[in-house]
Each structure stands twice: as structure tokens, then as C-alpha cells.
mmCIF file of C-alpha atoms and ligand atoms in Angstrom:
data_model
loop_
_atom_site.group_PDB
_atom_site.id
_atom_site.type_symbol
_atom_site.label_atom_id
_atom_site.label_comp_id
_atom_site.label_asym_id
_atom_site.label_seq_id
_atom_site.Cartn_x
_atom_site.Cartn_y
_atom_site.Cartn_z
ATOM 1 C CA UNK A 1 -196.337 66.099 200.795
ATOM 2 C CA UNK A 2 -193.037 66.005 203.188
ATOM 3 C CA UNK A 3 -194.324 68.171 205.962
ATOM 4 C CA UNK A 4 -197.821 66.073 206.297
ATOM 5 C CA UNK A 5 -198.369 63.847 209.512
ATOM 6 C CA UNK A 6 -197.782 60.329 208.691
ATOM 7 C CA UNK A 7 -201.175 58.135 208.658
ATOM 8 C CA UNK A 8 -199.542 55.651 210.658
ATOM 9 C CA UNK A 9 -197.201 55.871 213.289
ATOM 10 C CA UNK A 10 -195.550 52.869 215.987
ATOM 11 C CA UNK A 11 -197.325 53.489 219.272
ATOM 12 C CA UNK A 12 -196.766 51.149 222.486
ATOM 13 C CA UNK A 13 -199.957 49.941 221.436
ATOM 14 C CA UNK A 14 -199.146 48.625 217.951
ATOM 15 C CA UNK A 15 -199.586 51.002 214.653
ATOM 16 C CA UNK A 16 -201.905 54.214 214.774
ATOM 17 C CA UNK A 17 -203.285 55.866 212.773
ATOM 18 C CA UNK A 18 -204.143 59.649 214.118
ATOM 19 C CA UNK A 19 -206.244 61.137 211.952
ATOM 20 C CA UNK A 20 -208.783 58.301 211.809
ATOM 21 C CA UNK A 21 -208.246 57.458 215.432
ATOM 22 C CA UNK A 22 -208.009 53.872 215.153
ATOM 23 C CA UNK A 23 -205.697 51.257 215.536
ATOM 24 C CA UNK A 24 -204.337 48.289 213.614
ATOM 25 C CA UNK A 25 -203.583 44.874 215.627
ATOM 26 C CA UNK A 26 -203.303 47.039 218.602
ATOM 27 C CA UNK A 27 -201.683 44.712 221.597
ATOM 28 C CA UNK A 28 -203.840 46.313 223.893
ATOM 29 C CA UNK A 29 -207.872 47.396 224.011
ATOM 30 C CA UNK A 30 -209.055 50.511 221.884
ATOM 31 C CA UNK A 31 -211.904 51.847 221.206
ATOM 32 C CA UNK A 32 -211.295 50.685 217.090
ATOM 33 C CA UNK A 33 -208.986 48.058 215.813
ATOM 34 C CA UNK A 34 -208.489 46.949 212.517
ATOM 35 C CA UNK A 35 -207.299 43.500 212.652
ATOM 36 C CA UNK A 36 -205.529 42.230 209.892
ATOM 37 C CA UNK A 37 -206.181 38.371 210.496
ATOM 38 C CA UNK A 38 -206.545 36.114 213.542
ATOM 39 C CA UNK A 39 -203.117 34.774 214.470
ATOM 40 C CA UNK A 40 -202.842 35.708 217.818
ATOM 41 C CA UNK A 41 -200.359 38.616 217.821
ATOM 42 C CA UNK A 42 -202.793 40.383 215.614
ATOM 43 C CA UNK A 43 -206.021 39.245 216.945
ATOM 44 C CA UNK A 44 -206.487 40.341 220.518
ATOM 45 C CA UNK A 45 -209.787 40.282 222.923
ATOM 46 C CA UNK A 46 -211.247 43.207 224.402
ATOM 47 C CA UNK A 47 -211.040 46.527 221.791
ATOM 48 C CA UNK A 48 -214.525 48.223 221.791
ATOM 49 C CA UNK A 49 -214.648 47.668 218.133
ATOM 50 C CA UNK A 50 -212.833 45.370 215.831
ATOM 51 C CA UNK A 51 -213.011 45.600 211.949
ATOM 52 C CA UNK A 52 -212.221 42.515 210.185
ATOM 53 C CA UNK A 53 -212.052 40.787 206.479
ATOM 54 C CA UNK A 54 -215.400 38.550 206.547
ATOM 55 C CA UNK A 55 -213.613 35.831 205.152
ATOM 56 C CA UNK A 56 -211.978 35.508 208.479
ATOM 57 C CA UNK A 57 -214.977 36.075 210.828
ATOM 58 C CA UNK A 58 -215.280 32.270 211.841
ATOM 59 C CA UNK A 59 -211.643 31.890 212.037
ATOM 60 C CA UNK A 60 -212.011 35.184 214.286
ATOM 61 C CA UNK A 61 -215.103 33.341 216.631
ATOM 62 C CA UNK A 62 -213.082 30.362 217.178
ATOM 63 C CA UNK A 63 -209.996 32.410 218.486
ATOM 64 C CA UNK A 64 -212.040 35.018 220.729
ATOM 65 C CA UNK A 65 -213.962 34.686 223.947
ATOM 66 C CA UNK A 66 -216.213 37.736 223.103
ATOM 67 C CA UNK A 67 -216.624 37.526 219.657
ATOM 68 C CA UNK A 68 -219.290 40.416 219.984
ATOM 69 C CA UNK A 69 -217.588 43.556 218.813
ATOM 70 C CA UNK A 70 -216.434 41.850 215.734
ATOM 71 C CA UNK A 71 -217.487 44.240 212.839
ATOM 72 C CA UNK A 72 -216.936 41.774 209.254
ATOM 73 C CA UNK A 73 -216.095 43.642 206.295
ATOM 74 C CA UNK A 74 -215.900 42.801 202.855
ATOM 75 C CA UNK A 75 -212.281 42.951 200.701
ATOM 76 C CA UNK A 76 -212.448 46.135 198.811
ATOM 77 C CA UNK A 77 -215.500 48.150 200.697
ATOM 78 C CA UNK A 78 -214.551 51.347 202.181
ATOM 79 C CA UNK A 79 -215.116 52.231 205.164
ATOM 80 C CA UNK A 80 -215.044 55.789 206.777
ATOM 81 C CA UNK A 81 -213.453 56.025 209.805
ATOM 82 C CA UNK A 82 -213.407 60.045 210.776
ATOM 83 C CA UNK A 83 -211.631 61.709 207.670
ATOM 84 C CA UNK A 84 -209.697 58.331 206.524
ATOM 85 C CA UNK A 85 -211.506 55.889 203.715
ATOM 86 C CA UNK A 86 -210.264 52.406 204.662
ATOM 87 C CA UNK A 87 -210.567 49.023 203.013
ATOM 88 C CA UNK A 88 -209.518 45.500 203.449
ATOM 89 C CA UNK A 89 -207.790 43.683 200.877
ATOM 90 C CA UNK A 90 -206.354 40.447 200.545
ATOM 91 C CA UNK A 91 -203.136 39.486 202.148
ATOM 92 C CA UNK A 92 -202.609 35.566 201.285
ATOM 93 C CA UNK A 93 -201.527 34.462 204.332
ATOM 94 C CA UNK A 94 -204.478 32.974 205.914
ATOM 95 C CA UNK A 95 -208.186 32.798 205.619
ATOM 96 C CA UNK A 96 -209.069 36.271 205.634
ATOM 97 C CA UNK A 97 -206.037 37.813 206.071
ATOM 98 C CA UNK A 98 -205.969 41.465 205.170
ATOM 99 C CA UNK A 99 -203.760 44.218 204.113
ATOM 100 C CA UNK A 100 -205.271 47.744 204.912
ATOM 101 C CA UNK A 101 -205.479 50.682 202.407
ATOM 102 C CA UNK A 102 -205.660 53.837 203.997
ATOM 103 C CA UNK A 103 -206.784 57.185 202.393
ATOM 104 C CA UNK A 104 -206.793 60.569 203.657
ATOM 105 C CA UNK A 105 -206.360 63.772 201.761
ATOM 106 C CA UNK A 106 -205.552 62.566 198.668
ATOM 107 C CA UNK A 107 -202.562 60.620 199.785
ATOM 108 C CA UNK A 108 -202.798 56.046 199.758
ATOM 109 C CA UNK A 109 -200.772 54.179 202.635
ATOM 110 C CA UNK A 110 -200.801 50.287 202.754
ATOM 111 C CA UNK A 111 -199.864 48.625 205.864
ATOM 112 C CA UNK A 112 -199.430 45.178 204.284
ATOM 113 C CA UNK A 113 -199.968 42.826 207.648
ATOM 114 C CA UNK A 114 -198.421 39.777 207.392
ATOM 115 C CA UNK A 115 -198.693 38.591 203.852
ATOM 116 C CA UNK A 116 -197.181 36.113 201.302
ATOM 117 C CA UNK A 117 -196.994 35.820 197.380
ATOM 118 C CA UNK A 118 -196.674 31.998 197.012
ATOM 119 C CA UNK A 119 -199.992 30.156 195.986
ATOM 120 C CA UNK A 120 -202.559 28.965 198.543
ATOM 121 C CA UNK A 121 -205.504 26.761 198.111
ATOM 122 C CA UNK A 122 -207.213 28.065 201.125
ATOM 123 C CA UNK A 123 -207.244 31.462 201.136
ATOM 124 C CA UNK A 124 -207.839 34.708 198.326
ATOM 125 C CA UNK A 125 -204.305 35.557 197.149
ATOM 126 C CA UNK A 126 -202.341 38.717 197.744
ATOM 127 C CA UNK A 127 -203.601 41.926 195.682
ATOM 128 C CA UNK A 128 -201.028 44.597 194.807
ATOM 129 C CA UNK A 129 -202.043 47.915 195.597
ATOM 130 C CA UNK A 130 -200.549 50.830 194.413
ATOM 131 C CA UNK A 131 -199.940 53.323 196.711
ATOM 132 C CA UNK A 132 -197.944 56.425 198.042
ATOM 133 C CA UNK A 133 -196.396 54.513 201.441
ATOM 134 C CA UNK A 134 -196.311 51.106 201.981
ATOM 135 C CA UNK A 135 -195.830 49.363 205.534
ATOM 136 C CA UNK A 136 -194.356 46.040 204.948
ATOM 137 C CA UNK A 137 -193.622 43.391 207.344
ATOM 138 C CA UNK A 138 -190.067 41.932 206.878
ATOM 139 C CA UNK A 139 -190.215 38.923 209.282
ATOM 140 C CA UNK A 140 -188.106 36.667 207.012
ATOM 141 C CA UNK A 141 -186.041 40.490 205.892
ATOM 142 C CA UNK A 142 -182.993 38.289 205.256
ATOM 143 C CA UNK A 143 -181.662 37.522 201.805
ATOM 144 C CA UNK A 144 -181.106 33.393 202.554
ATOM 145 C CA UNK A 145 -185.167 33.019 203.249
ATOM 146 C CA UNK A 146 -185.877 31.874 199.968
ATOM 147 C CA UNK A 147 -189.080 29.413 199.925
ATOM 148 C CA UNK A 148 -188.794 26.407 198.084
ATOM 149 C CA UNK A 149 -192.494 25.286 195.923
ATOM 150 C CA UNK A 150 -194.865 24.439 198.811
ATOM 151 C CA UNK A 151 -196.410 21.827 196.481
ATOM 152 C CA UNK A 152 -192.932 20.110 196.110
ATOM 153 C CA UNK A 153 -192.158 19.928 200.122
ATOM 154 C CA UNK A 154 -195.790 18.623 200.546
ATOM 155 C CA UNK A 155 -194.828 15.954 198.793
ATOM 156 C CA UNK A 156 -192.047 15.683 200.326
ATOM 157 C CA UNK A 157 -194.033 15.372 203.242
ATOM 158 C CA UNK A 158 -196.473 12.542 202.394
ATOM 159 C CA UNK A 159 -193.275 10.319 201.145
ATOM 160 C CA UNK A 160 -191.761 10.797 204.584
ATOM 161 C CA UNK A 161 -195.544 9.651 206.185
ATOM 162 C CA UNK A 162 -195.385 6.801 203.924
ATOM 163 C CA UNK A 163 -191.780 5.580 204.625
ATOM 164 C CA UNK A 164 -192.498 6.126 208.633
ATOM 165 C CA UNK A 165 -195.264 4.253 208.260
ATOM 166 C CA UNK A 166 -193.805 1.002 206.194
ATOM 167 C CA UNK A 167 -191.574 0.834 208.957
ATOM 168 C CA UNK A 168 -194.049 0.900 211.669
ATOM 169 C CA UNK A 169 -194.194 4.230 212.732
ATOM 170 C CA UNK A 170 -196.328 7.015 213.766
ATOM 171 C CA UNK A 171 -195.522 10.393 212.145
ATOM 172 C CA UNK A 172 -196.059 13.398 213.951
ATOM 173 C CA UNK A 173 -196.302 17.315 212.162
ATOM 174 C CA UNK A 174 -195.803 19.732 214.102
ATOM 175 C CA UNK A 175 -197.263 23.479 213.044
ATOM 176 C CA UNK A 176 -198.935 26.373 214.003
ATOM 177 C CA UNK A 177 -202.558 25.765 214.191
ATOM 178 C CA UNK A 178 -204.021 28.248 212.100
ATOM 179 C CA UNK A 179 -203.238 28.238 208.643
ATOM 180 C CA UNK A 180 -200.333 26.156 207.735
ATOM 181 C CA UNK A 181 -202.246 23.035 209.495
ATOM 182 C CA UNK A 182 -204.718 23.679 206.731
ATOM 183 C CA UNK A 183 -202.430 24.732 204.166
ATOM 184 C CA UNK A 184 -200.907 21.786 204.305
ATOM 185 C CA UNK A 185 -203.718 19.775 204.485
ATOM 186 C CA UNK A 186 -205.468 21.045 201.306
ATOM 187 C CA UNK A 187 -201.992 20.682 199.592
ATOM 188 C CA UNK A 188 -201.834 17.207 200.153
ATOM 189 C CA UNK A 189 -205.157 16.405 198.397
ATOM 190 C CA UNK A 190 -202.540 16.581 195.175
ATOM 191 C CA UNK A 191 -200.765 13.438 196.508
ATOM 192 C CA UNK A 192 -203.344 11.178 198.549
ATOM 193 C CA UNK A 193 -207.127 11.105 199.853
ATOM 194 C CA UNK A 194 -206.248 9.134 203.239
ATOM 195 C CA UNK A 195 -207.399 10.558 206.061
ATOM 196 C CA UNK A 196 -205.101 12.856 208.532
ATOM 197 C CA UNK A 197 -205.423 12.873 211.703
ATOM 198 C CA UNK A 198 -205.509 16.201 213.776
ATOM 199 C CA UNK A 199 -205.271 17.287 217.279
ATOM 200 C CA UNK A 200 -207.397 19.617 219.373
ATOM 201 C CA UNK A 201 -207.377 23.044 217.920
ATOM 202 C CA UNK A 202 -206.074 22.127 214.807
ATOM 203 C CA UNK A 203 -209.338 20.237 214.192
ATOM 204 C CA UNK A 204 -211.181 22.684 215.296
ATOM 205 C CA UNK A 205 -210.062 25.207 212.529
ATOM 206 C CA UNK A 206 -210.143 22.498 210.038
ATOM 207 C CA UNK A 207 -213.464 22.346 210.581
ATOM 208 C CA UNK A 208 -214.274 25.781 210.422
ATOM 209 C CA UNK A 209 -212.472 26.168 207.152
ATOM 210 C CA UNK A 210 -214.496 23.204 205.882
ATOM 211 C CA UNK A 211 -217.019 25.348 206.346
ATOM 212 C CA UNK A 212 -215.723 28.452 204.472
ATOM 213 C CA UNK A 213 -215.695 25.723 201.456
ATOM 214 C CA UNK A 214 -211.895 25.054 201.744
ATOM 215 C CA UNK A 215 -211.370 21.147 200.237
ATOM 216 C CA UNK A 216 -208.586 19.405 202.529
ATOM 217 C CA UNK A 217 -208.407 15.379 202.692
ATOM 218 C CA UNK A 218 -210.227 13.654 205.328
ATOM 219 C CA UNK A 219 -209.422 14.599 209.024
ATOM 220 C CA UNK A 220 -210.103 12.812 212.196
ATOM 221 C CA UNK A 221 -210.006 14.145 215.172
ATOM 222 C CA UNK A 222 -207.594 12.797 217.835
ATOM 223 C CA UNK A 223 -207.801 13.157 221.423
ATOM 224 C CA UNK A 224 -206.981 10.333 223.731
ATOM 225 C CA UNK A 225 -206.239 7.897 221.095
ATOM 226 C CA UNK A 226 -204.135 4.624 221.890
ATOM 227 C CA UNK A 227 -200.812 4.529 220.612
ATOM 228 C CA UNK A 228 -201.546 1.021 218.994
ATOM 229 C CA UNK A 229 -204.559 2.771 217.035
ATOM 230 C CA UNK A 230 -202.719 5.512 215.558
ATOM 231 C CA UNK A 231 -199.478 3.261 214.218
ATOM 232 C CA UNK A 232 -198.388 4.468 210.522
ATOM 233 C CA UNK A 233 -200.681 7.116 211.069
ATOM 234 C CA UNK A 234 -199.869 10.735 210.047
ATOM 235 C CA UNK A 235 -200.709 13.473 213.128
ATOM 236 C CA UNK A 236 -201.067 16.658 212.941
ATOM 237 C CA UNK A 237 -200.211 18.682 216.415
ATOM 238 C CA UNK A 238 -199.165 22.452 217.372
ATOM 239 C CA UNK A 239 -195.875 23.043 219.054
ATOM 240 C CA UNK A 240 -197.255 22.961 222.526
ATOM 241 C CA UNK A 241 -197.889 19.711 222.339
ATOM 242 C CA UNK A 242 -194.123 18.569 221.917
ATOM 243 C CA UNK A 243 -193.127 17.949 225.311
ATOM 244 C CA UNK A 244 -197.073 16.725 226.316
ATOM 245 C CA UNK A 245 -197.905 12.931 227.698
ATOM 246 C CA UNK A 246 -200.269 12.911 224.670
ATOM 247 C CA UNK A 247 -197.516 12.919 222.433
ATOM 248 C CA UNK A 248 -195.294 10.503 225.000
ATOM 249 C CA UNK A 249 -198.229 7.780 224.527
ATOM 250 C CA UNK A 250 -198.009 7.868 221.279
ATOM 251 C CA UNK A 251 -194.774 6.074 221.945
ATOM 252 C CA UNK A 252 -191.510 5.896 219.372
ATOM 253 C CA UNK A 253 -192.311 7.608 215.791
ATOM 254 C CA UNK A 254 -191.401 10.317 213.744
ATOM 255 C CA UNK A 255 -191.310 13.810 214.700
ATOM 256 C CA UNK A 256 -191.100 16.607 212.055
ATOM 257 C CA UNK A 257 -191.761 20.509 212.156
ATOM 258 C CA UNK A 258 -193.024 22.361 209.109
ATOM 259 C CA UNK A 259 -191.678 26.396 208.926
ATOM 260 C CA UNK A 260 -190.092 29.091 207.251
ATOM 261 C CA UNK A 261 -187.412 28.651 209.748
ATOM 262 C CA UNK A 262 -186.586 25.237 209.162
ATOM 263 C CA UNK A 263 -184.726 27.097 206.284
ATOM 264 C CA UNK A 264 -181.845 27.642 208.928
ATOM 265 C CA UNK A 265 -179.428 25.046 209.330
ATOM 266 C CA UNK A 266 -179.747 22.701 212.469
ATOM 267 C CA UNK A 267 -182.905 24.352 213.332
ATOM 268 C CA UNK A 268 -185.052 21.538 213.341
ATOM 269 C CA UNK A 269 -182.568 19.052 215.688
ATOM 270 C CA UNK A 270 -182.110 22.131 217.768
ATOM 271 C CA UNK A 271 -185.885 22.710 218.240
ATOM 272 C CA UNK A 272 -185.710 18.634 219.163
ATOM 273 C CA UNK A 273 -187.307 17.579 215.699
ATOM 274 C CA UNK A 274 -185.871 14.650 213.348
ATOM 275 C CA UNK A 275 -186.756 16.617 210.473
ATOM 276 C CA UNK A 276 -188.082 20.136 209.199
ATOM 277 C CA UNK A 277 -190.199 21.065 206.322
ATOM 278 C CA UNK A 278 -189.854 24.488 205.012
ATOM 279 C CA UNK A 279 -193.394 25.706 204.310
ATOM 280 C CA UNK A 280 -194.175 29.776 205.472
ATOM 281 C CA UNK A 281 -196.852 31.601 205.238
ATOM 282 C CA UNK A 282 -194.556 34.895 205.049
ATOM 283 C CA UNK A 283 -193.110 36.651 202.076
ATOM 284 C CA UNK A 284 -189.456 35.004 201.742
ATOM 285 C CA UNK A 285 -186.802 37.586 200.658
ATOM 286 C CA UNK A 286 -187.257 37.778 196.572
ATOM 287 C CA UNK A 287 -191.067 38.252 197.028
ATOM 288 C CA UNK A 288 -190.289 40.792 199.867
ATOM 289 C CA UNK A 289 -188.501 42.887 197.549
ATOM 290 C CA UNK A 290 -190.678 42.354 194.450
ATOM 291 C CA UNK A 291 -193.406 43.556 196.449
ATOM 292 C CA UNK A 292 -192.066 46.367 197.659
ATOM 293 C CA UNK A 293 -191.264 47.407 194.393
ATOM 294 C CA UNK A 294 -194.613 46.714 192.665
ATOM 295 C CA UNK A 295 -196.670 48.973 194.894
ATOM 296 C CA UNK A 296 -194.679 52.069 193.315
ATOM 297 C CA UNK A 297 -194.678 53.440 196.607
ATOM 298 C CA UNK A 298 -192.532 56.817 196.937
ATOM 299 C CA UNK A 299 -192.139 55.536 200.769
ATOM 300 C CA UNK A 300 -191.623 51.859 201.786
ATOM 301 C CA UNK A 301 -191.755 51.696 205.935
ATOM 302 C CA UNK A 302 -190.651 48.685 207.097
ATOM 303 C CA UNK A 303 -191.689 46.676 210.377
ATOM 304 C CA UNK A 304 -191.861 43.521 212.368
ATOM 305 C CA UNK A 305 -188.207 41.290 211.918
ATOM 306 C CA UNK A 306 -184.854 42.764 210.644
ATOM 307 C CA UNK A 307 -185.870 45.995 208.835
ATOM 308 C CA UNK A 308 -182.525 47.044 208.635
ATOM 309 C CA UNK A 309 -181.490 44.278 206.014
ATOM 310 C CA UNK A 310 -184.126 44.934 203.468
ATOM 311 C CA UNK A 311 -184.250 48.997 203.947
ATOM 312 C CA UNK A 312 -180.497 48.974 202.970
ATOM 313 C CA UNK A 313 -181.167 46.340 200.453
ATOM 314 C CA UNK A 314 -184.276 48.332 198.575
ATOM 315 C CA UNK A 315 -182.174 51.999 199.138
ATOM 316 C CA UNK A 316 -179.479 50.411 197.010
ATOM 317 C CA UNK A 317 -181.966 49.456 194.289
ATOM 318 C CA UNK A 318 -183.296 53.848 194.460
ATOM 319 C CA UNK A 319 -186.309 53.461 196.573
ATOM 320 C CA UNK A 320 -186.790 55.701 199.570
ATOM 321 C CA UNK A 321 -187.172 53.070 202.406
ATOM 322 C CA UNK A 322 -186.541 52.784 206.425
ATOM 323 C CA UNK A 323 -188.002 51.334 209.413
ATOM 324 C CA UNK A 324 -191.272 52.652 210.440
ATOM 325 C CA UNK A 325 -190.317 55.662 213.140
ATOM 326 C CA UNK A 326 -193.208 55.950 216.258
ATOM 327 C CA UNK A 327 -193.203 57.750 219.186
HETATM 328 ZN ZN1 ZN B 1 -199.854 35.855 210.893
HETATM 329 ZN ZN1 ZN B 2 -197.683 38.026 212.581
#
């Protein structure tokens, strides 16, 4: 098996796969692109053709101009693409999120996306697939990302809403607007049913995962709301917004950030946020590891974040790992 090509290589245009002729999240047009999910430095306009879990075809729409060459597939159908048999499988890291099996002359590669073990109300959770090489992202690679229970720092989250709000203030979250927004939002059904309200594209997705049958509590959409209107109330904004006169009528309130790297001290002040709320959609370090370990993989190839950390870490513990090479 150690003098075969490898079934995916790093190319200027993202990862490659040479027998099958395709790409996967390819930062440039190709003719075919698997795309993993539709955060946007996986999701990118223009490829010819662009295979994607169905789960996340709406998500997909709402993100893309031309939503034309969009080619849904279902988790766990192959696909033939020249001499490779590929399927999608689910990644748990957003709606339709998908690791990608890959199988060519008797030999399995996963390229695992981004993906993350912790539960998730509003999307299918990770499958382990056993296979002969496995791609891993290590975006969080370093041993301190440990996740706290997402359930536990929602909660943590409505108490600080509530206290703002006793004391006359607005509370702002800040978060990326795909995914965690919702994440979040279906989390807190476990704590209250009073309605959220949500800015621009954040609403938007809310209501598309509404649609995919994903329970969150009540939204309302905000645009050029009064400041007096939205006092006590909890708002949910992406980062762009921050330094926006949106946000600067809103007047004095409470400004908070929810990410994996509000795990690092100071980050939040230093990112110009009272507080931070560690919730990821990532593998944290301990389910990095497990993971790489459960897919019995005789090759782990490591990408995306500090691979060196986590290849030395999982060499120690026997397994044959390293970043992934490329040309
Ligand atoms: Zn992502
Ligand atoms: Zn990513």
C-alpha cells in the first residue's frame, strides 16, 4: 500500500483528489467540488458542479448567488466519481455538514471537514467511520481547548440575559451566523420560551432551519428597531456588526461573544466584549484525539490549525500521523 498515490493531496486550490478528479472545498472554481458544509471557507460560488449533504441544501441557497450547480446528496449514498466511490456522512457541526469517505482500489480515506463530537439539537451527529487514512481538521489542535457542556454555558447565558435585563439593559450575542446562532438558540428552549431577537442574516438562517424542522424559541427579527423597544431584550448579531451604528443605537447594554476561543484568557476584553461564552462547533482537544483514534486509521493526516501539536501528540500514543503533504 506505501508506494500508492495518495487520494488526496493539498493543492493551491484546497484538497484534491487525483484519481477522481474532483475537489473538496476548493477556494477557487472547478469543474467538481465536494463541499463539506456552507460556512463560507468551504462553500464557495462558481465550481461547475458542487456535491453537497441535502440536509444542507437550503442552508447552501441562502449562502450562494447561483445556487444552480448545487448537486444534493443523501448521507451514506455513493456516488461514482471516475474510479473513486464517494459518500457523505455526517459531520455534527452544522446542518448538513459532511465528512467525505473516499474509496478507490480497495483502500477508505476520510477527510473529516470540520466536525465536532459534542451533542447538537440541530443537526445529525458525527458518524465514525472506519477507515485506512483519515484527514482531520485540528483547528482547536491544542491540548488547553477543552469544551465545557454547551447545555451548562447556555444557561449560563440566559442568567446573564436575565440579570442585564433586571438592571435595565439590552444584551447583545455576538456569533457567527450560521450554526452557533441556531445552536444556541435551540439550546435555550431547555431554560425559557421568550422570544430572541435576531439580526439580519442570522434570521434569515433561523428561518431556514425552521424549515428543516429544527425547534428553537421564538425569534423576531430586528432591523431598525428603537433602542427604547429593545430594552432587557436579548439580541442576537454576527461580529460585523460590532463596531455598526445599529448596534451604537441600541445605546449602553451588554455585549458578550460566544466561541471556542473565548477559552483563551483575555480574549473576550481584547476582542472589545464584556464577556465570552465558550460554545464551538469544533472538536476540542480530547475529542480530537479520541477521534482520531476510533477511525483505526493506519494514517491520520492532519490539516487546517496547529497540526504539529496533535501529530506529535497521537505519534507518542503509536499512531502513524503528520500534516497532510501537497504539492
Ligand atoms: Zn465550518
Ligand atoms: Zn472551517
Amino acid at each position: 500500500m506505501s508506494d500508492r498515490l495518495p487520494l488526496i493531496t493539498a493543492t493551491k486550490r484546497g484538497l484534491y483528489c487525483p484519481p477522481g478528479d474532483f475537489y473538496i472545498d476548493p477556494s477557487k472554481p472547478v469543474q467538481t467540488a465536494i463541499v463539506t458544509h456552507a460556512h463560507g471557507d468551504h462553500l464557495r460560488e462558481g465550481s461547475a458542479r458542487m456535491l453537497l449533504a441535502t440536509p444542507g441544501l437550503g442552508v447552501a441557497r441562502k449562502r450562494l448567488n447561483d445556487a444552480r450547480n448545487i448537486v444534493p446528496v443523501e448521507y451514506g449514498a455513493p456516488v461514482t466519481l471516475g474510479p473513486v466511490k464517494v459518500s457523505l456522512h455526517p459531520a455534527g457541526h452544522i446542518l448538513g455538514s459532511a465528512q467525505v469517505r473516499l474509496e478507490h482500489d480497495g483502500e477508505v480515506w476520510v477527510v473529516s471537514g470540520d466536525y465536532k463530537r459534542q451533542a447538537d439539537p440541530t443537526c445529525a451527529p458525527f458518524e465514525t467511520l472506519e477507515c485506512d487514512v483519515f484527514v482531520s481538521e485540528t483547528t482547536f489542535g491544542q491540548p488547553h481547548f477543552v469544551w465545557p457542556d454547551t447545555a451548562a454555558v447556555v444557561g449560563n447565558i440566559v442568567r446573564w440575559w436575565h440579570i442585564n435585563r433586571e438592571r435595565g439593559k439590552n444584551s447583545v450575542l455576538f456569533c457567527y451566523a450560521l450554526g452557533k446562532a441556531q445552536r444556541v438558540l435551540a439550546e435555550m428552549l431547555q431554560h425559557t420560551r421568550e422570544p430572541v431577537h435576531v439580526h439580519g442574516e442570522i434570521g434569515t438562517l433561523v428561518e431556514v432551519y425552521r424549515a428543516a424542522g429544527i425547534e428553537m424559541v421564538p425569534t423576531q427579527q430586528v432591523t431598525a428597531t428603537s433602542a427604547a423597544d429593545l430594552r432587557g431584550a436579548l439580541i442576537r448579531a454576527t461580529p460585523t456588526m460590532t463596531r455598526s451604528s445599529w448596534l451604537r443605537r441600541l445605546g449602553m447594554g451588554a455585549r458578550a461573544f460566544a466561541s471556542g476561543w473565548m477559552l483563551l484568557e483575555g480574549e473576550s476584553r481584547r476582542r472589545g466584549y464584556d464577556m465570552g461564552f465558550v460554545v464551538s462547533d469544533h472538536a476540542d482537544w480530547p475529542a480530537l484525539v479520541s477521534t482520531c483514534q476510533e477511525s483505526r486509521a493506519r494514517r491520520i493526516l492532519l490539516h487546517h490549525g496547529r497540526t504539529d501539536r496533535l501529530a506529535a501528540h497521537l505519534v507518542g500514543l503509536g499512531l502513524d500521523a503528520a500534516a497532510l503533504g501537497g504539492d
